[in-house]
Amino acid sequence: MAFTTSVTLKNCDYTYSIHPAIKKFTLRDNTFEQTQVGNYQLTRMLEEIPNSNQGFLLKIIINKDLTAFKINITDKSGLRLVDIFKAGGNAVIQEKFYFLMDSLVDRDIFTKESTKA
């Protein structure tokens, strides 16, 4: 997946975009780690039961210029993309994803817009 200025995950209720006031120190304060090529990466396990190691891997990567990003949710091996928003399942994991993303929105890392008409 390539870097883009906004991301809408499949079946997700919101579109996320880079906040115009994003700062590098804010990323570091929110546990983003700088990669060898200079990008900023946040990795979290989305689990129904904390510390069970049974869940999905969320990876957010923001490019070093802070102009584009990508979000992937995969199985715990990180190899296969997963749709956590499909109807009829993963309500707790969806809630944890939205909670994390809302905290990043509150800290001026992302903005969000509803995809519902």
Backbone atoms as SQL, in Angstrom:
CREATE TABLE atoms (id INTEGER PRIMARY KEY, chain TEXT, resi INTEGER, resn TEXT, atom TEXT, x REAL, y REAL, z REAL);
INSERT INTO atoms VALUES
  (1, 'A', 1, 'MET', 'N', 0.840, -1.175, 0.000),
  (2, 'A', 1, 'MET', 'CA', 0.000, 0.000, 0.000),
  (3, 'A', 1, 'MET', 'C', 0.887, 1.241, 0.000),
  (4, 'A', 2, 'ALA', 'N', 0.573, 2.185, -0.869),
  (5, 'A', 2, 'ALA', 'CA', 1.364, 3.408, -1.006),
  (6, 'A', 2, 'ALA', 'C', 0.920, 4.464, 0.001),
  (7, 'A', 3, 'PHE', 'N', 1.793, 5.425, 0.242),
  (8, 'A', 3, 'PHE', 'CA', 1.457, 6.546, 1.116),
  (9, 'A', 3, 'PHE', 'C', 0.412, 7.425, 0.431),
  (10, 'A', 4, 'THR', 'N', -0.598, 7.870, 1.186),
  (11, 'A', 4, 'THR', 'CA', -1.626, 8.769, 0.672),
  (12, 'A', 4, 'THR', 'C', -1.921, 9.851, 1.709),
  (13, 'A', 5, 'THR', 'N', -2.606, 10.901, 1.284),
  (14, 'A', 5, 'THR', 'CA', -2.926, 11.990, 2.205),
  (15, 'A', 5, 'THR', 'C', -4.154, 11.683, 3.047),
  (16, 'A', 6, 'SER', 'N', -4.992, 10.751, 2.598),
  (17, 'A', 6, 'SER', 'CA', -6.139, 10.329, 3.403),
  (18, 'A', 6, 'SER', 'C', -6.380, 8.837, 3.188),
  (19, 'A', 7, 'VAL', 'N', -6.912, 8.192, 4.249),
  (20, 'A', 7, 'VAL', 'CA', -7.132, 6.746, 4.206),
  (21, 'A', 7, 'VAL', 'C', -8.537, 6.444, 4.705),
  (22, 'A', 8, 'THR', 'N', -9.233, 5.600, 3.949),
  (23, 'A', 8, 'THR', 'CA', -10.502, 5.046, 4.390),
  (24, 'A', 8, 'THR', 'C', -10.351, 3.535, 4.343),
  (25, 'A', 9, 'LEU', 'N', -10.373, 2.901, 5.491),
  (26, 'A', 9, 'LEU', 'CA', -10.283, 1.450, 5.536),
  (27, 'A', 9, 'LEU', 'C', -11.609, 0.856, 5.073),
  (28, 'A', 10, 'LYS', 'N', -11.566, -0.309, 4.492),
  (29, 'A', 10, 'LYS', 'CA', -12.765, -0.976, 3.978),
  (30, 'A', 10, 'LYS', 'C', -13.815, -1.114, 5.081),
  (31, 'A', 11, 'ASN', 'N', -15.028, -0.631, 4.810),
  (32, 'A', 11, 'ASN', 'CA', -16.189, -0.692, 5.707),
  (33, 'A', 11, 'ASN', 'C', -16.055, 0.173, 6.959),
  (34, 'A', 12, 'CYS', 'N', -15.032, 1.006, 7.052),
  (35, 'A', 12, 'CYS', 'CA', -14.840, 1.892, 8.215),
  (36, 'A', 12, 'CYS', 'C', -15.765, 3.104, 8.085),
  (37, 'A', 13, 'ASP', 'N', -16.218, 3.634, 9.226),
  (38, 'A', 13, 'ASP', 'CA', -17.155, 4.760, 9.243),
  (39, 'A', 13, 'ASP', 'C', -16.486, 6.109, 8.992),
  (40, 'A', 14, 'TYR', 'N', -15.162, 6.154, 8.992),
  (41, 'A', 14, 'TYR', 'CA', -14.453, 7.429, 8.904),
  (42, 'A', 14, 'TYR', 'C', -13.311, 7.388, 7.897),
  (43, 'A', 15, 'THR', 'N', -12.998, 8.575, 7.376),
  (44, 'A', 15, 'THR', 'CA', -11.805, 8.781, 6.558),
  (45, 'A', 15, 'THR', 'C', -10.836, 9.593, 7.401),
  (46, 'A', 16, 'TYR', 'N', -9.603, 9.159, 7.470),
  (47, 'A', 16, 'TYR', 'CA', -8.574, 9.840, 8.261),
  (48, 'A', 16, 'TYR', 'C', -7.596, 10.531, 7.322),
  (49, 'A', 17, 'SER', 'N', -7.186, 11.747, 7.706),
  (50, 'A', 17, 'SER', 'CA', -6.231, 12.535, 6.928),
  (51, 'A', 17, 'SER', 'C', -5.178, 13.099, 7.868),
  (52, 'A', 18, 'ILE', 'N', -4.041, 13.461, 7.309),
  (53, 'A', 18, 'ILE', 'CA', -2.972, 14.095, 8.089),
  (54, 'A', 18, 'ILE', 'C', -3.452, 15.471, 8.542),
  (55, 'A', 19, 'HIS', 'N', -3.254, 15.780, 9.803),
  (56, 'A', 19, 'HIS', 'CA', -3.615, 17.097, 10.330),
  (57, 'A', 19, 'HIS', 'C', -2.597, 18.119, 9.839),
  (58, 'A', 20, 'PRO', 'N', -3.040, 19.298, 9.416),
  (59, 'A', 20, 'PRO', 'CA', -2.083, 20.296, 8.909),
  (60, 'A', 20, 'PRO', 'C', -1.075, 20.773, 9.954),
  (61, 'A', 21, 'ALA', 'N', -1.391, 20.622, 11.248),
  (62, 'A', 21, 'ALA', 'CA', -0.490, 21.089, 12.307),
  (63, 'A', 21, 'ALA', 'C', 0.343, 19.956, 12.914),
  (64, 'A', 22, 'ILE', 'N', 0.479, 18.842, 12.222),
  (65, 'A', 22, 'ILE', 'CA', 1.231, 17.693, 12.749),
  (66, 'A', 22, 'ILE', 'C', 2.694, 18.082, 12.994),
  (67, 'A', 23, 'LYS', 'N', 3.252, 17.582, 14.092),
  (68, 'A', 23, 'LYS', 'CA', 4.649, 17.866, 14.454),
  (69, 'A', 23, 'LYS', 'C', 5.378, 16.560, 14.763),
  (70, 'A', 24, 'LYS', 'N', 6.662, 16.539, 14.461),
  (71, 'A', 24, 'LYS', 'CA', 7.464, 15.337, 14.709),
  (72, 'A', 24, 'LYS', 'C', 7.536, 15.004, 16.196),
  (73, 'A', 25, 'PHE', 'N', 7.672, 16.009, 17.043),
  (74, 'A', 25, 'PHE', 'CA', 7.767, 15.723, 18.475),
  (75, 'A', 25, 'PHE', 'C', 6.449, 15.155, 19.012),
  (76, 'A', 26, 'THR', 'N', 5.324, 15.541, 18.413),
  (77, 'A', 26, 'THR', 'CA', 4.035, 14.977, 18.819),
  (78, 'A', 26, 'THR', 'C', 3.979, 13.493, 18.484),
  (79, 'A', 27, 'LEU', 'N', 4.525, 13.119, 17.348),
  (80, 'A', 27, 'LEU', 'CA', 4.570, 11.701, 16.976),
  (81, 'A', 27, 'LEU', 'C', 5.404, 10.917, 17.978),
  (82, 'A', 28, 'ARG', 'N', 6.583, 11.430, 18.328),
  (83, 'A', 28, 'ARG', 'CA', 7.438, 10.733, 19.286),
  (84, 'A', 28, 'ARG', 'C', 6.779, 10.657, 20.663),
  (85, 'A', 29, 'ASP', 'N', 6.078, 11.718, 21.062),
  (86, 'A', 29, 'ASP', 'CA', 5.369, 11.718, 22.348),
  (87, 'A', 29, 'ASP', 'C', 4.244, 10.689, 22.389),
  (88, 'A', 30, 'ASN', 'N', 3.738, 10.295, 21.226),
  (89, 'A', 30, 'ASN', 'CA', 2.649, 9.330, 21.136),
  (90, 'A', 30, 'ASN', 'C', 3.133, 7.963, 20.683),
  (91, 'A', 31, 'THR', 'N', 4.358, 7.638, 21.009),
  (92, 'A', 31, 'THR', 'CA', 5.019, 6.336, 20.815),
  (93, 'A', 31, 'THR', 'C', 5.210, 5.925, 19.361),
  (94, 'A', 32, 'PHE', 'N', 5.229, 6.887, 18.439),
  (95, 'A', 32, 'PHE', 'CA', 5.658, 6.566, 17.086),
  (96, 'A', 32, 'PHE', 'C', 7.173, 6.424, 17.125),
  (97, 'A', 33, 'GLU', 'N', 7.694, 5.430, 16.450),
  (98, 'A', 33, 'GLU', 'CA', 9.140, 5.224, 16.383),
  (99, 'A', 33, 'GLU', 'C', 9.629, 5.607, 15.000),
  (100, 'A', 34, 'GLN', 'N', 10.807, 6.189, 14.951),
  (101, 'A', 34, 'GLN', 'CA', 11.377, 6.557, 13.659),
  (102, 'A', 34, 'GLN', 'C', 12.092, 5.341, 13.066),
  (103, 'A', 35, 'THR', 'N', 11.783, 5.035, 11.803),
  (104, 'A', 35, 'THR', 'CA', 12.396, 3.898, 11.127),
  (105, 'A', 35, 'THR', 'C', 13.750, 4.313, 10.548),
  (106, 'A', 36, 'GLN', 'N', 14.471, 3.352, 10.002),
  (107, 'A', 36, 'GLN', 'CA', 15.792, 3.638, 9.445),
  (108, 'A', 36, 'GLN', 'C', 15.736, 4.599, 8.263),
  (109, 'A', 37, 'VAL', 'N', 14.621, 4.598, 7.521),
  (110, 'A', 37, 'VAL', 'CA', 14.507, 5.506, 6.372),
  (111, 'A', 37, 'VAL', 'C', 13.896, 6.852, 6.761),
  (112, 'A', 38, 'GLY', 'N', 13.559, 7.041, 8.050),
  (113, 'A', 38, 'GLY', 'CA', 13.076, 8.322, 8.527),
  (114, 'A', 38, 'GLY', 'C', 11.573, 8.434, 8.687),
  (115, 'A', 39, 'ASN', 'N', 10.823, 7.395, 8.315),
  (116, 'A', 39, 'ASN', 'CA', 9.374, 7.417, 8.510),
  (117, 'A', 39, 'ASN', 'C', 9.041, 7.210, 9.980),
  (118, 'A', 40, 'TYR', 'N', 7.811, 7.508, 10.349),
  (119, 'A', 40, 'TYR', 'CA', 7.343, 7.324, 11.728),
  (120, 'A', 40, 'TYR', 'C', 6.314, 6.204, 11.745),
  (121, 'A', 41, 'GLN', 'N', 6.505, 5.254, 12.648),
  (122, 'A', 41, 'GLN', 'CA', 5.678, 4.045, 12.669),
  (123, 'A', 41, 'GLN', 'C', 5.105, 3.796, 14.057),
  (124, 'A', 42, 'LEU', 'N', 3.809, 3.467, 14.095),
  (125, 'A', 42, 'LEU', 'CA', 3.130, 3.068, 15.321),
  (126, 'A', 42, 'LEU', 'C', 2.557, 1.675, 15.085),
  (127, 'A', 43, 'THR', 'N', 2.863, 0.747, 15.973),
  (128, 'A', 43, 'THR', 'CA', 2.367, -0.623, 15.861),
  (129, 'A', 43, 'THR', 'C', 1.645, -0.981, 17.149),
  (130, 'A', 44, 'ARG', 'N', 0.420, -1.497, 17.023),
  (131, 'A', 44, 'ARG', 'CA', -0.376, -1.906, 18.179),
  (132, 'A', 44, 'ARG', 'C', -1.111, -3.207, 17.871),
  (133, 'A', 45, 'MET', 'N', -1.272, -4.026, 18.897),
  (134, 'A', 45, 'MET', 'CA', -2.129, -5.208, 18.790),
  (135, 'A', 45, 'MET', 'C', -3.535, -4.797, 19.202),
  (136, 'A', 46, 'LEU', 'N', -4.507, -5.109, 18.377),
  (137, 'A', 46, 'LEU', 'CA', -5.914, -4.880, 18.706),
  (138, 'A', 46, 'LEU', 'C', -6.472, -6.216, 19.175),
  (139, 'A', 47, 'GLU', 'N', -6.688, -6.345, 20.487),
  (140, 'A', 47, 'GLU', 'CA', -7.093, -7.614, 21.084),
  (141, 'A', 47, 'GLU', 'C', -8.395, -7.443, 21.862),
  (142, 'A', 48, 'GLU', 'N', -9.252, -8.463, 21.807),
  (143, 'A', 48, 'GLU', 'CA', -10.463, -8.443, 22.632),
  (144, 'A', 48, 'GLU', 'C', -10.102, -8.567, 24.102),
  (145, 'A', 49, 'ILE', 'N', -9.181, -9.464, 24.419),
  (146, 'A', 49, 'ILE', 'CA', -8.712, -9.671, 25.784),
  (147, 'A', 49, 'ILE', 'C', -7.272, -9.167, 25.844),
  (148, 'A', 50, 'PRO', 'N', -7.013, -8.134, 26.654),
  (149, 'A', 50, 'PRO', 'CA', -5.654, -7.567, 26.716),
  (150, 'A', 50, 'PRO', 'C', -4.597, -8.624, 27.046),
  (151, 'A', 51, 'ASN', 'N', -3.456, -8.504, 26.387),
  (152, 'A', 51, 'ASN', 'CA', -2.289, -9.374, 26.574),
  (153, 'A', 51, 'ASN', 'C', -2.550, -10.830, 26.237),
  (154, 'A', 52, 'SER', 'N', -3.590, -11.105, 25.452),
  (155, 'A', 52, 'SER', 'CA', -3.873, -12.485, 25.053),
  (156, 'A', 52, 'SER', 'C', -3.046, -12.893, 23.832),
  (157, 'A', 53, 'ASN', 'N', -2.508, -11.904, 23.126),
  (158, 'A', 53, 'ASN', 'CA', -1.769, -12.132, 21.891),
  (159, 'A', 53, 'ASN', 'C', -2.653, -12.796, 20.831),
  (160, 'A', 54, 'GLN', 'N', -3.964, -12.590, 20.954),
  (161, 'A', 54, 'GLN', 'CA', -4.936, -13.101, 19.991),
  (162, 'A', 54, 'GLN', 'C', -5.708, -11.914, 19.440),
  (163, 'A', 55, 'GLY', 'N', -5.270, -11.402, 18.329),
  (164, 'A', 55, 'GLY', 'CA', -5.942, -10.245, 17.765),
  (165, 'A', 55, 'GLY', 'C', -5.343, -9.883, 16.431),
  (166, 'A', 56, 'PHE', 'N', -5.445, -8.620, 16.123),
  (167, 'A', 56, 'PHE', 'CA', -4.979, -8.120, 14.833),
  (168, 'A', 56, 'PHE', 'C', -3.922, -7.056, 15.050),
  (169, 'A', 57, 'LEU', 'N', -3.020, -6.927, 14.089),
  (170, 'A', 57, 'LEU', 'CA', -1.907, -5.991, 14.178),
  (171, 'A', 57, 'LEU', 'C', -2.252, -4.723, 13.406),
  (172, 'A', 58, 'LEU', 'N', -2.258, -3.593, 14.109),
  (173, 'A', 58, 'LEU', 'CA', -2.479, -2.289, 13.492),
  (174, 'A', 58, 'LEU', 'C', -1.118, -1.631, 13.285),
  (175, 'A', 59, 'LYS', 'N', -0.869, -1.175, 12.065),
  (176, 'A', 59, 'LYS', 'CA', 0.385, -0.495, 11.773),
  (177, 'A', 59, 'LYS', 'C', 0.065, 0.807, 11.039),
  (178, 'A', 60, 'ILE', 'N', 0.517, 1.918, 11.615),
  (179, 'A', 60, 'ILE', 'CA', 0.347, 3.236, 11.011),
  (180, 'A', 60, 'ILE', 'C', 1.746, 3.756, 10.697),
  (181, 'A', 61, 'ILE', 'N', 1.983, 4.123, 9.444),
  (182, 'A', 61, 'ILE', 'CA', 3.282, 4.659, 9.035),
  (183, 'A', 61, 'ILE', 'C', 3.053, 6.026, 8.386),
  (184, 'A', 62, 'ILE', 'N', 3.751, 7.035, 8.907),
  (185, 'A', 62, 'ILE', 'CA', 3.688, 8.390, 8.365),
  (186, 'A', 62, 'ILE', 'C', 5.043, 8.685, 7.728),
  (187, 'A', 63, 'ASN', 'N', 5.035, 9.227, 6.504),
  (188, 'A', 63, 'ASN', 'CA', 6.309, 9.466, 5.823),
  (189, 'A', 63, 'ASN', 'C', 7.114, 10.543, 6.535),
  (190, 'A', 64, 'LYS', 'N', 8.396, 10.610, 6.232),
  (191, 'A', 64, 'LYS', 'CA', 9.298, 11.501, 6.967),
  (192, 'A', 64, 'LYS', 'C', 8.988, 12.975, 6.737),
  (193, 'A', 65, 'ASP', 'N', 8.287, 13.305, 5.654),
  (194, 'A', 65, 'ASP', 'CA', 7.909, 14.692, 5.382),
  (195, 'A', 65, 'ASP', 'C', 6.608, 15.083, 6.081),
  (196, 'A', 66, 'LEU', 'N', 5.950, 14.127, 6.733),
  (197, 'A', 66, 'LEU', 'CA', 4.678, 14.322, 7.439),
  (198, 'A', 66, 'LEU', 'C', 3.573, 14.793, 6.499),
  (199, 'A', 67, 'THR', 'N', 3.604, 14.307, 5.254),
  (200, 'A', 67, 'THR', 'CA', 2.605, 14.718, 4.266),
  (201, 'A', 67, 'THR', 'C', 1.681, 13.585, 3.838),
  (202, 'A', 68, 'ALA', 'N', 2.021, 12.356, 4.143),
  (203, 'A', 68, 'ALA', 'CA', 1.210, 11.219, 3.727),
  (204, 'A', 68, 'ALA', 'C', 1.425, 10.062, 4.698),
  (205, 'A', 69, 'PHE', 'N', 0.503, 9.097, 4.665),
  (206, 'A', 69, 'PHE', 'CA', 0.584, 7.972, 5.595),
  (207, 'A', 69, 'PHE', 'C', -0.143, 6.761, 5.023),
  (208, 'A', 70, 'LYS', 'N', -0.027, 5.662, 5.743),
  (209, 'A', 70, 'LYS', 'CA', -0.787, 4.462, 5.413),
  (210, 'A', 70, 'LYS', 'C', -1.156, 3.743, 6.695),
  (211, 'A', 71, 'ILE', 'N', -2.284, 3.056, 6.658),
  (212, 'A', 71, 'ILE', 'CA', -2.771, 2.274, 7.792),
  (213, 'A', 71, 'ILE', 'C', -3.054, 0.871, 7.287),
  (214, 'A', 72, 'ASN', 'N', -2.518, -0.112, 8.002),
  (215, 'A', 72, 'ASN', 'CA', -2.788, -1.513, 7.686),
  (216, 'A', 72, 'ASN', 'C', -3.259, -2.229, 8.943),
  (217, 'A', 73, 'ILE', 'N', -4.263, -3.067, 8.794),
  (218, 'A', 73, 'ILE', 'CA', -4.676, -3.971, 9.863),
  (219, 'A', 73, 'ILE', 'C', -4.537, -5.373, 9.299),
  (220, 'A', 74, 'THR', 'N', -3.681, -6.161, 9.945),
  (221, 'A', 74, 'THR', 'CA', -3.374, -7.489, 9.438),
  (222, 'A', 74, 'THR', 'C', -3.591, -8.541, 10.518),
  (223, 'A', 75, 'ASP', 'N', -3.470, -9.807, 10.110),
  (224, 'A', 75, 'ASP', 'CA', -3.445, -10.862, 11.122),
  (225, 'A', 75, 'ASP', 'C', -2.180, -10.655, 11.956),
  (226, 'A', 76, 'LYS', 'N', -2.063, -11.372, 13.053),
  (227, 'A', 76, 'LYS', 'CA', -0.938, -11.087, 13.961),
  (228, 'A', 76, 'LYS', 'C', 0.429, -11.358, 13.350),
  (229, 'A', 77, 'SER', 'N', 0.486, -12.151, 12.278),
  (230, 'A', 77, 'SER', 'CA', 1.764, -12.376, 11.603),
  (231, 'A', 77, 'SER', 'C', 2.169, -11.172, 10.755),
  (232, 'A', 78, 'GLY', 'N', 1.188, -10.311, 10.432),
  (233, 'A', 78, 'GLY', 'CA', 1.470, -9.136, 9.624),
  (234, 'A', 78, 'GLY', 'C', 1.476, -9.395, 8.136),
  (235, 'A', 79, 'LEU', 'N', 1.038, -10.577, 7.715),
  (236, 'A', 79, 'LEU', 'CA', 1.125, -10.944, 6.308),
  (237, 'A', 79, 'LEU', 'C', -0.182, -10.783, 5.525),
  (238, 'A', 80, 'ARG', 'N', -1.324, -10.897, 6.196),
  (239, 'A', 80, 'ARG', 'CA', -2.605, -10.886, 5.483),
  (240, 'A', 80, 'ARG', 'C', -3.482, -9.749, 6.005),
  (241, 'A', 81, 'LEU', 'N', -3.956, -8.882, 5.100),
  (242, 'A', 81, 'LEU', 'CA', -4.846, -7.793, 5.497),
  (243, 'A', 81, 'LEU', 'C', -6.168, -8.341, 6.005),
  (244, 'A', 82, 'VAL', 'N', -6.728, -7.681, 7.018),
  (245, 'A', 82, 'VAL', 'CA', -7.965, -8.123, 7.659),
  (246, 'A', 82, 'VAL', 'C', -8.953, -6.965, 7.663),
  (247, 'A', 83, 'ASP', 'N', -10.234, -7.257, 7.417),
  (248, 'A', 83, 'ASP', 'CA', -11.302, -6.263, 7.505),
  (249, 'A', 83, 'ASP', 'C', -11.994, -6.432, 8.852),
  (250, 'A', 84, 'ILE', 'N', -11.637, -5.586, 9.824),
  (251, 'A', 84, 'ILE', 'CA', -12.232, -5.698, 11.165),
  (252, 'A', 84, 'ILE', 'C', -13.608, -5.050, 11.225),
  (253, 'A', 85, 'PHE', 'N', -14.004, -4.339, 10.167),
  (254, 'A', 85, 'PHE', 'CA', -15.258, -3.595, 10.169),
  (255, 'A', 85, 'PHE', 'C', -16.396, -4.327, 9.472),
  (256, 'A', 86, 'LYS', 'N', -16.179, -5.554, 9.037),
  (257, 'A', 86, 'LYS', 'CA', -17.262, -6.265, 8.350),
  (258, 'A', 86, 'LYS', 'C', -18.420, -6.493, 9.322),
  (259, 'A', 87, 'ALA', 'N', -19.601, -6.562, 8.763),
  (260, 'A', 87, 'ALA', 'CA', -20.813, -6.673, 9.583),
  (261, 'A', 87, 'ALA', 'C', -20.810, -7.963, 10.390),
  (262, 'A', 88, 'GLY', 'N', -21.249, -7.847, 11.638),
  (263, 'A', 88, 'GLY', 'CA', -21.451, -9.032, 12.456),
  (264, 'A', 88, 'GLY', 'C', -20.276, -9.520, 13.269),
  (265, 'A', 89, 'GLY', 'N', -19.261, -8.720, 13.443),
  (266, 'A', 89, 'GLY', 'CA', -18.153, -9.223, 14.255),
  (267, 'A', 89, 'GLY', 'C', -17.157, -8.163, 14.652),
  (268, 'A', 90, 'ASN', 'N', -16.316, -8.514, 15.589),
  (269, 'A', 90, 'ASN', 'CA', -15.191, -7.684, 16.019),
  (270, 'A', 90, 'ASN', 'C', -15.589, -6.345, 16.635),
  (271, 'A', 91, 'ALA', 'N', -16.713, -6.264, 17.329),
  (272, 'A', 91, 'ALA', 'CA', -17.172, -4.999, 17.913),
  (273, 'A', 91, 'ALA', 'C', -16.158, -4.437, 18.908),
  (274, 'A', 92, 'VAL', 'N', -15.577, -5.281, 19.735),
  (275, 'A', 92, 'VAL', 'CA', -14.601, -4.816, 20.729),
  (276, 'A', 92, 'VAL', 'C', -13.341, -4.299, 20.032),
  (277, 'A', 93, 'ILE', 'N', -12.901, -5.001, 19.022),
  (278, 'A', 93, 'ILE', 'CA', -11.697, -4.592, 18.290),
  (279, 'A', 93, 'ILE', 'C', -11.952, -3.291, 17.533),
  (280, 'A', 94, 'GLN', 'N', -13.142, -3.141, 16.955),
  (281, 'A', 94, 'GLN', 'CA', -13.498, -1.883, 16.294),
  (282, 'A', 94, 'GLN', 'C', -13.475, -0.727, 17.294),
  (283, 'A', 95, 'GLU', 'N', -14.033, -0.958, 18.475),
  (284, 'A', 95, 'GLU', 'CA', -14.061, 0.069, 19.512),
  (285, 'A', 95, 'GLU', 'C', -12.648, 0.476, 19.920),
  (286, 'A', 96, 'LYS', 'N', -11.755, -0.488, 20.043),
  (287, 'A', 96, 'LYS', 'CA', -10.361, -0.182, 20.401),
  (288, 'A', 96, 'LYS', 'C', -9.658, 0.597, 19.288),
  (289, 'A', 97, 'PHE', 'N', -9.943, 0.241, 18.027),
  (290, 'A', 97, 'PHE', 'CA', -9.371, 0.975, 16.901),
  (291, 'A', 97, 'PHE', 'C', -9.852, 2.428, 16.931),
  (292, 'A', 98, 'TYR', 'N', -11.158, 2.628, 17.065),
  (293, 'A', 98, 'TYR', 'CA', -11.701, 3.989, 17.084),
  (294, 'A', 98, 'TYR', 'C', -11.167, 4.788, 18.272),
  (295, 'A', 99, 'PHE', 'N', -11.010, 4.157, 19.412),
  (296, 'A', 99, 'PHE', 'CA', -10.464, 4.834, 20.597),
  (297, 'A', 99, 'PHE', 'C', -9.038, 5.324, 20.321),
  (298, 'A', 100, 'LEU', 'N', -8.203, 4.455, 19.767),
  (299, 'A', 100, 'LEU', 'CA', -6.822, 4.834, 19.447),
  (300, 'A', 100, 'LEU', 'C', -6.794, 5.962, 18.422),
  (301, 'A', 101, 'MET', 'N', -7.586, 5.831, 17.368),
  (302, 'A', 101, 'MET', 'CA', -7.586, 6.856, 16.330),
  (303, 'A', 101, 'MET', 'C', -8.126, 8.182, 16.866),
  (304, 'A', 102, 'ASP', 'N', -9.152, 8.136, 17.726),
  (305, 'A', 102, 'ASP', 'CA', -9.675, 9.369, 18.324),
  (306, 'A', 102, 'ASP', 'C', -8.610, 10.066, 19.172),
  (307, 'A', 103, 'SER', 'N', -7.795, 9.286, 19.876),
  (308, 'A', 103, 'SER', 'CA', -6.724, 9.893, 20.670),
  (309, 'A', 103, 'SER', 'C', -5.697, 10.569, 19.764),
  (310, 'A', 104, 'LEU', 'N', -5.435, 10.003, 18.588),
  (311, 'A', 104, 'LEU', 'CA', -4.502, 10.620, 17.640),
  (312, 'A', 104, 'LEU', 'C', -5.118, 11.851, 16.980),
  (313, 'A', 105, 'VAL', 'N', -6.437, 11.838, 16.795),
  (314, 'A', 105, 'VAL', 'CA', -7.138, 13.016, 16.276),
  (315, 'A', 105, 'VAL', 'C', -7.079, 14.142, 17.311),
  (316, 'A', 106, 'ASP', 'N', -7.298, 13.804, 18.582),
  (317, 'A', 106, 'ASP', 'CA', -7.260, 14.804, 19.660),
  (318, 'A', 106, 'ASP', 'C', -5.891, 15.461, 19.788),
  (319, 'A', 107, 'ARG', 'N', -4.850, 14.765, 19.376),
  (320, 'A', 107, 'ARG', 'CA', -3.480, 15.285, 19.506),
  (321, 'A', 107, 'ARG', 'C', -2.975, 15.929, 18.209),
  (322, 'A', 108, 'ASP', 'N', -3.880, 16.215, 17.303),
  (323, 'A', 108, 'ASP', 'CA', -3.572, 16.902, 16.021),
  (324, 'A', 108, 'ASP', 'C', -2.602, 16.130, 15.136),
  (325, 'A', 109, 'ILE', 'N', -2.703, 14.803, 15.172),
  (326, 'A', 109, 'ILE', 'CA', -1.928, 13.986, 14.242),
  (327, 'A', 109, 'ILE', 'C', -2.777, 13.688, 13.003),
  (328, 'A', 110, 'PHE', 'N', -4.051, 13.388, 13.233),
  (329, 'A', 110, 'PHE', 'CA', -4.988, 13.125, 12.125),
  (330, 'A', 110, 'PHE', 'C', -6.240, 13.983, 12.277),
  (331, 'A', 111, 'THR', 'N', -6.969, 14.093, 11.180),
  (332, 'A', 111, 'THR', 'CA', -8.332, 14.608, 11.205),
  (333, 'A', 111, 'THR', 'C', -9.226, 13.469, 10.735),
  (334, 'A', 112, 'LYS', 'N', -10.519, 13.526, 11.071),
  (335, 'A', 112, 'LYS', 'CA', -11.414, 12.476, 10.607),
  (336, 'A', 112, 'LYS', 'C', -12.707, 13.082, 10.101),
  (337, 'A', 113, 'GLU', 'N', -13.247, 12.424, 9.086),
  (338, 'A', 113, 'GLU', 'CA', -14.521, 12.804, 8.507),
  (339, 'A', 113, 'GLU', 'C', -15.365, 11.552, 8.368),
  (340, 'A', 114, 'SER', 'N', -16.660, 11.703, 8.570),
  (341, 'A', 114, 'SER', 'CA', -17.573, 10.571, 8.442),
  (342, 'A', 114, 'SER', 'C', -17.713, 10.171, 6.978),
  (343, 'A', 115, 'THR', 'N', -17.771, 8.878, 6.712),
  (344, 'A', 115, 'THR', 'CA', -17.989, 8.387, 5.350),
  (345, 'A', 115, 'THR', 'C', -19.458, 8.105, 5.098),
  (346, 'A', 116, 'LYS', 'N', -20.273, 8.207, 6.133),
  (347, 'A', 116, 'LYS', 'CA', -21.703, 7.953, 5.983),
  (348, 'A', 116, 'LYS', 'C', -22.380, 9.196, 5.403),
  (349, 'A', 117, 'ALA', 'N', -23.307, 8.946, 4.509),
  (350, 'A', 117, 'ALA', 'CA', -24.006, 10.060, 3.850),
  (351, 'A', 117, 'ALA', 'C', -25.130, 10.602, 4.690);
